[in-house]
Coordinates of N, CA, C and O in Angstrom, one line a residue:
N23 N -121.7 -54.1 -7.2 CA -120.4 -53.4 -6.8 C -119.3 -54.0 -7.6 O -119.3 -55.2 -7.9
G24 N -118.2 -53.2 -7.9 CA -117.0 -53.7 -8.6 C -116.0 -54.2 -7.6 O -116.2 -54.5 -6.5
T25 N -114.8 -54.4 -8.2 CA -113.7 -55.0 -7.5 C -113.1 -53.9 -6.6 O -112.9 -52.8 -7.0
M26 N -112.7 -54.4 -5.5 CA -112.0 -53.5 -4.5 C -110.4 -53.8 -4.7 O -110.1 -54.9 -4.8
G27 N -109.6 -52.8 -4.6 CA -108.2 -53.1 -4.7 C -107.6 -52.6 -3.3 O -108.1 -51.8 -2.6
A28 N -106.5 -53.1 -2.9 CA -105.7 -52.8 -1.7 C -104.3 -52.3 -2.2 O -103.7 -53.0 -3.0
E29 N -103.9 -51.2 -1.6 CA -102.6 -50.6 -2.1 C -101.9 -50.2 -0.9 O -102.5 -49.7 0.0
Y30 N -100.5 -50.2 -1.0 CA -99.6 -49.7 0.1 C -99.0 -48.5 -0.5 O -98.4 -48.5 -1.6
F31 N -99.0 -47.4 0.2 CA -98.4 -46.2 -0.2 C -97.4 -45.7 0.8 O -97.7 -45.6 2.0
S32 N -96.2 -45.2 0.3 CA -95.2 -44.5 1.1 C -95.1 -43.2 0.6 O -94.7 -43.0 -0.6
L33 N -95.4 -42.1 1.3 CA -95.4 -40.8 0.9 C -94.5 -39.9 1.7 O -94.5 -40.0 2.9
G34 N -93.6 -39.1 1.0 CA -92.8 -38.1 1.8 C -93.5 -36.9 2.3 O -94.4 -36.4 1.6
A35 N -92.9 -36.4 3.3 CA -93.4 -35.2 3.9 C -93.5 -34.1 2.9 O -92.4 -33.9 2.1
G36 N -94.5 -33.3 2.9 CA -94.5 -32.2 1.9 C -95.2 -32.5 0.6 O -95.5 -31.7 -0.2
A37 N -95.4 -33.9 0.3 CA -96.0 -34.3 -1.0 C -97.5 -33.7 -0.9 O -98.1 -33.7 0.1
D38 N -97.9 -33.2 -2.0 CA -99.2 -32.6 -2.2 C -99.8 -33.2 -3.5 O -99.3 -32.9 -4.5
L39 N -100.9 -33.8 -3.4 CA -101.5 -34.5 -4.6 C -102.4 -33.6 -5.3 O -102.6 -33.8 -6.5
A40 N -102.7 -32.4 -4.8 CA -103.5 -31.4 -5.5 C -103.1 -31.0 -6.9 O -103.8 -31.2 -7.8
P41 N -101.8 -30.7 -7.2 CA -101.3 -30.5 -8.5 C -101.4 -31.6 -9.5 O -101.7 -31.5 -10.7
L42 N -101.4 -32.9 -8.9 CA -101.4 -34.0 -9.8 C -102.9 -34.4 -10.1 O -103.2 -35.2 -11.0
L43 N -103.9 -33.8 -9.4 CA -105.3 -34.1 -9.7 C -106.0 -33.1 -10.6 O -107.1 -33.2 -11.0
K44 N -105.2 -31.9 -11.0 CA -105.6 -30.9 -11.9 C -106.1 -31.6 -13.2 O -105.4 -32.4 -13.7
G45 N -107.3 -31.2 -13.6 CA -107.8 -31.8 -14.9 C -108.9 -32.8 -14.6 O -109.7 -33.1 -15.5
L46 N -108.9 -33.4 -13.4 CA -110.0 -34.3 -13.1 C -111.2 -33.4 -12.7 O -111.1 -32.3 -12.5
E47 N -112.4 -34.1 -12.6 CA -113.7 -33.3 -12.3 C -113.4 -32.7 -10.9 O -113.0 -33.3 -10.0
H48 N -113.7 -31.3 -10.8 CA -113.4 -30.6 -9.6 C -112.0 -30.6 -9.1 O -111.7 -30.1 -8.0
D49 N -111.1 -31.0 -10.0 CA -109.7 -31.1 -9.6 C -109.5 -31.9 -8.3 O -108.5 -31.6 -7.6
L50 N -110.3 -32.9 -8.1 CA -110.2 -33.7 -6.9 C -110.3 -35.2 -7.2 O -110.7 -35.6 -8.3
C51 N -109.9 -36.0 -6.3 CA -110.0 -37.5 -6.5 C -111.5 -37.8 -6.3 O -112.1 -37.5 -5.3
H52 N -112.0 -38.6 -7.2 CA -113.4 -38.9 -7.1 C -113.7 -40.3 -6.6 O -114.8 -40.7 -6.7
A53 N -112.6 -41.0 -6.2 CA -112.8 -42.4 -5.5 C -112.9 -42.3 -4.1 O -112.3 -41.4 -3.4
E54 N -113.7 -43.0 -3.5 CA -113.7 -43.0 -2.0 C -112.7 -44.2 -1.6 O -112.5 -45.1 -2.3
H55 N -112.1 -44.0 -0.4 CA -111.2 -44.9 0.1 C -111.5 -45.3 1.6 O -112.0 -44.4 2.3
W56 N -111.1 -46.5 1.9 CA -111.0 -46.8 3.3 C -109.6 -47.2 3.6 O -108.9 -47.7 2.7
G57 N -109.1 -47.1 4.8 CA -107.7 -47.4 5.0 C -107.2 -47.3 6.4 O -108.0 -47.1 7.4
Y58 N -105.9 -47.4 6.5 CA -105.2 -47.4 7.8 C -103.8 -46.7 7.7 O -103.2 -46.9 6.6
V59 N -103.6 -45.8 8.5 CA -102.3 -45.0 8.5 C -101.4 -45.8 9.4 O -101.6 -45.9 10.7
I60 N -100.4 -46.4 8.8 CA -99.4 -47.1 9.5 C -98.5 -46.2 10.3 O -98.3 -46.4 11.6
S61 N -98.0 -45.1 9.7 CA -97.2 -44.2 10.4 C -97.3 -42.8 9.6 O -97.7 -42.8 8.5
G62 N -96.8 -41.7 10.3 CA -96.9 -40.4 9.8 C -98.1 -39.8 9.8 O -99.0 -40.2 10.7
A63 N -98.4 -38.7 9.1 CA -99.6 -37.9 9.1 C -100.0 -37.4 7.8 O -99.0 -36.8 7.1
V64 N -101.2 -37.3 7.4 CA -101.7 -36.7 6.1 C -103.0 -35.9 6.6 O -103.6 -36.1 7.5
V65 N -103.1 -34.8 5.8 CA -104.4 -34.0 5.8 C -105.2 -34.2 4.5 O -104.6 -34.0 3.5
V66 N -106.4 -34.5 4.7 CA -107.3 -34.8 3.6 C -108.2 -33.5 3.6 O -108.9 -33.2 4.6
T67 N -108.3 -33.0 2.4 CA -109.2 -31.8 2.2 C -110.3 -32.2 1.3 O -110.1 -32.7 0.2
Y68 N -111.5 -31.8 1.7 CA -112.7 -32.2 0.9 C -113.2 -31.1 0.1 O -112.9 -29.8 0.3
R69 N -114.1 -31.4 -0.9 CA -114.6 -30.3 -1.8 C -115.4 -29.1 -1.1 O -115.2 -28.0 -1.6
D70 N -115.9 -29.4 0.1 CA -116.5 -28.4 0.8 C -115.6 -27.5 1.5 O -116.0 -26.6 2.3
G71 N -114.3 -27.7 1.5 CA -113.3 -26.9 2.2 C -112.9 -27.5 3.6 O -112.0 -27.1 4.2
S72 N -113.7 -28.5 4.1 CA -113.4 -29.0 5.4 C -112.1 -29.9 5.2 O -111.8 -30.4 4.1
S73 N -111.4 -30.2 6.2 CA -110.3 -31.1 6.2 C -110.2 -31.9 7.6 O -110.8 -31.6 8.6
E74 N -109.4 -33.0 7.4 CA -109.1 -33.8 8.6 C -107.7 -34.3 8.6 O -107.2 -34.5 7.5
R75 N -107.1 -34.5 9.7 CA -105.8 -35.1 9.8 C -105.9 -36.5 10.2 O -106.7 -36.8 11.2
C76 N -105.2 -37.3 9.5 CA -105.1 -38.7 9.8 C -103.7 -39.1 10.2 O -102.7 -38.8 9.4
A77 N -103.4 -39.7 11.3 CA -102.0 -39.9 11.8 C -101.9 -41.4 12.1 O -102.9 -42.2 12.1
G78 N -100.7 -41.9 12.3 CA -100.4 -43.3 12.5 C -101.3 -43.9 13.5 O -101.6 -43.4 14.6
G79 N -101.9 -45.0 13.1 CA -102.8 -45.7 14.0 C -104.3 -45.4 13.6 O -105.1 -46.2 14.1
D80 N -104.6 -44.5 12.8 CA -105.9 -44.1 12.5 C -106.5 -45.0 11.4 O -105.7 -45.3 10.4
V81 N -107.7 -45.4 11.5 CA -108.5 -46.0 10.5 C -109.4 -44.9 9.9 O -109.9 -44.1 10.5
F82 N -109.5 -44.9 8.6 CA -110.3 -43.8 8.0 C -111.2 -44.2 6.9 O -111.0 -45.3 6.3
H83 N -112.1 -43.3 6.6 CA -112.9 -43.5 5.4 C -112.9 -42.0 4.7 O -113.3 -41.1 5.3
W84 N -112.4 -41.9 3.5 CA -112.4 -40.7 2.8 C -113.4 -40.8 1.7 O -113.3 -41.5 0.7
P85 N -114.5 -40.0 1.7 CA -115.5 -39.9 0.7 C -114.9 -39.4 -0.6 O -113.8 -38.8 -0.6
A86 N -115.6 -39.6 -1.7 CA -115.1 -39.0 -3.0 C -115.0 -37.6 -2.8 O -115.7 -36.9 -2.0
W87 N -114.2 -37.0 -3.7 CA -114.0 -35.5 -3.8 C -113.0 -35.0 -2.8 O -113.6 -34.3 -1.9
H88 N -111.8 -35.4 -2.9 CA -110.8 -35.0 -1.9 C -109.4 -34.9 -2.5 O -109.2 -35.3 -3.6
T89 N -108.6 -34.3 -1.7 CA -107.2 -34.3 -2.1 C -106.3 -34.5 -0.8 O -106.9 -34.4 0.3
V90 N -105.1 -34.9 -0.9 CA -104.2 -35.3 0.2 C -102.9 -34.5 0.2 O -102.3 -34.5 -0.8
R91 N -102.6 -34.1 1.4 CA -101.2 -33.5 1.6 C -100.5 -34.2 2.8 O -101.1 -34.5 3.7
V92 N -99.2 -34.4 2.6 CA -98.5 -35.2 3.6 C -97.8 -34.3 4.6 O -97.0 -33.5 4.1
E93 N -98.1 -34.5 5.9 CA -97.4 -33.6 6.9 C -96.2 -34.2 7.4 O -95.2 -33.5 7.6
E94 N -96.3 -35.5 7.6 CA -95.1 -36.2 8.1 C -94.9 -37.5 7.2 O -95.9 -38.1 6.9
D95 N -93.7 -37.9 6.8 CA -93.5 -39.1 6.0 C -94.5 -40.1 6.4 O -94.7 -40.4 7.7
A96 N -95.3 -40.7 5.5 CA -96.4 -41.5 5.9 C -96.4 -42.8 5.1 O -96.0 -42.9 3.9
E97 N -96.9 -43.8 5.7 CA -97.2 -45.1 5.2 C -98.7 -45.4 5.4 O -99.1 -45.3 6.5
L98 N -99.4 -45.8 4.3 CA -100.8 -46.1 4.4 C -101.1 -47.3 3.6 O -100.5 -47.6 2.7
V99 N -102.2 -47.9 4.1 CA -102.9 -49.0 3.3 C -104.3 -48.5 2.9 O -104.9 -47.9 3.7
L100 N -104.5 -48.6 1.6 CA -105.8 -47.9 1.1 C -106.6 -49.0 0.4 O -106.0 -49.8 -0.4
F101 N -107.8 -49.0 0.6 CA -108.8 -50.0 0.0 C -109.8 -49.2 -0.8 O -110.4 -48.2 -0.3
S102 N -109.8 -49.3 -2.2 CA -110.6 -48.5 -3.0 C -111.3 -49.2 -4.1 O -110.8 -50.3 -4.6
P103 N -112.6 -48.8 -4.5 CA -113.2 -49.3 -5.6 C -112.4 -49.1 -6.9 O -112.2 -47.9 -7.2
Q104 N -112.0 -50.2 -7.6 CA -111.1 -50.0 -8.8 C -111.7 -49.2 -9.8 O -111.0 -48.6 -10.6
D105 N -113.1 -49.4 -10.1 CA -113.7 -48.7 -11.2 C -113.5 -47.2 -11.0 O -113.5 -46.4 -12.1
S106 N -113.4 -46.7 -9.9 CA -113.3 -45.2 -9.8 C -111.7 -44.8 -9.4 O -111.3 -43.7 -9.9
H107 N -111.0 -45.7 -8.8 CA -109.7 -45.3 -8.4 C -108.6 -45.5 -9.5 O -107.7 -44.6 -9.6
V108 N -108.8 -46.5 -10.4 CA -107.8 -46.7 -11.5 C -107.8 -45.4 -12.4 O -106.7 -45.1 -12.7
P109 N -108.9 -44.9 -12.8 CA -108.8 -43.7 -13.7 C -108.1 -42.5 -13.0 O -107.2 -41.9 -13.6
V110 N -108.2 -42.4 -11.6 CA -107.5 -41.3 -10.9 C -106.0 -41.7 -11.0 O -105.2 -40.7 -11.3
M111 N -105.6 -42.9 -10.7 CA -104.1 -43.2 -10.7 C -103.6 -43.1 -12.0 O -102.5 -42.6 -12.2
E112 N -104.3 -43.4 -13.1 CA -103.8 -43.2 -14.4 C -103.6 -41.8 -14.8 O -102.6 -41.3 -15.4
H113 N -104.5 -40.9 -14.3 CA -104.4 -39.5 -14.6 C -103.1 -38.9 -13.8 O -102.4 -38.2 -14.3
I114 N -102.9 -39.4 -12.5 CA -101.7 -38.9 -11.7 C -100.5 -39.5 -12.5 O -99.5 -38.6 -12.6
K115 N -100.4 -40.6 -12.9 CA -99.2 -41.1 -13.6 C -99.0 -40.3 -14.9 O -97.8 -39.9 -15.2
A116 N -99.9 -40.0 -15.6 CA -99.7 -39.2 -16.9 C -99.3 -37.8 -16.6 O -98.4 -37.3 -17.3
T117 N -99.9 -37.2 -15.5 CA -99.5 -35.9 -15.1 C -98.0 -35.8 -14.6 O -97.3 -35.0 -15.0
M118 N -97.6 -36.9 -13.9 CA -96.2 -37.0 -13.4 C -95.2 -37.2 -14.6 O -94.2 -36.5 -14.6
A119 N -95.7 -37.9 -15.6 CA -94.9 -38.2 -16.7 C -94.7 -36.9 -17.5 O -93.6 -36.5 -18.0
G120 N -95.8 -36.1 -17.6 CA -95.7 -34.8 -18.3 C -94.8 -33.8 -17.5 O -94.0 -33.0 -18.2
M121 N -94.8 -33.9 -16.2 CA -93.9 -33.0 -15.4 C -92.4 -33.4 -15.6 O -91.6 -32.5 -15.6
A122 N -92.2 -34.7 -15.8 CA -90.8 -35.1 -16.0 C -90.2 -34.8 -17.2 O -89.0 -34.7 -17.4
S123 N -91.0 -34.6 -18.3 CA -90.4 -34.2 -19.5 C -90.2 -32.7 -19.9 O -90.5 -31.9 -19.1

């Protein structure tokens, strides 16, 4: 197994990662994550169309092939295998840079 990374995210209500994941395989995040929702609420939608809502105080595991939409301003701590998560984050950053220009 590879290196795990821990990250803190603060995401505003209405944020939707789906457009930022376009171009990845299945247009979804292919990294799995474990984490804790400090506050707020997010909805995670999986490749099979199912979804789950995670709110403040929830501990979660999100399998690969998902996207995230923020329902209420959210703060999360995410633990992810870096070999799969870093390429996703690099794709998101590149997509955001392209949107800004």
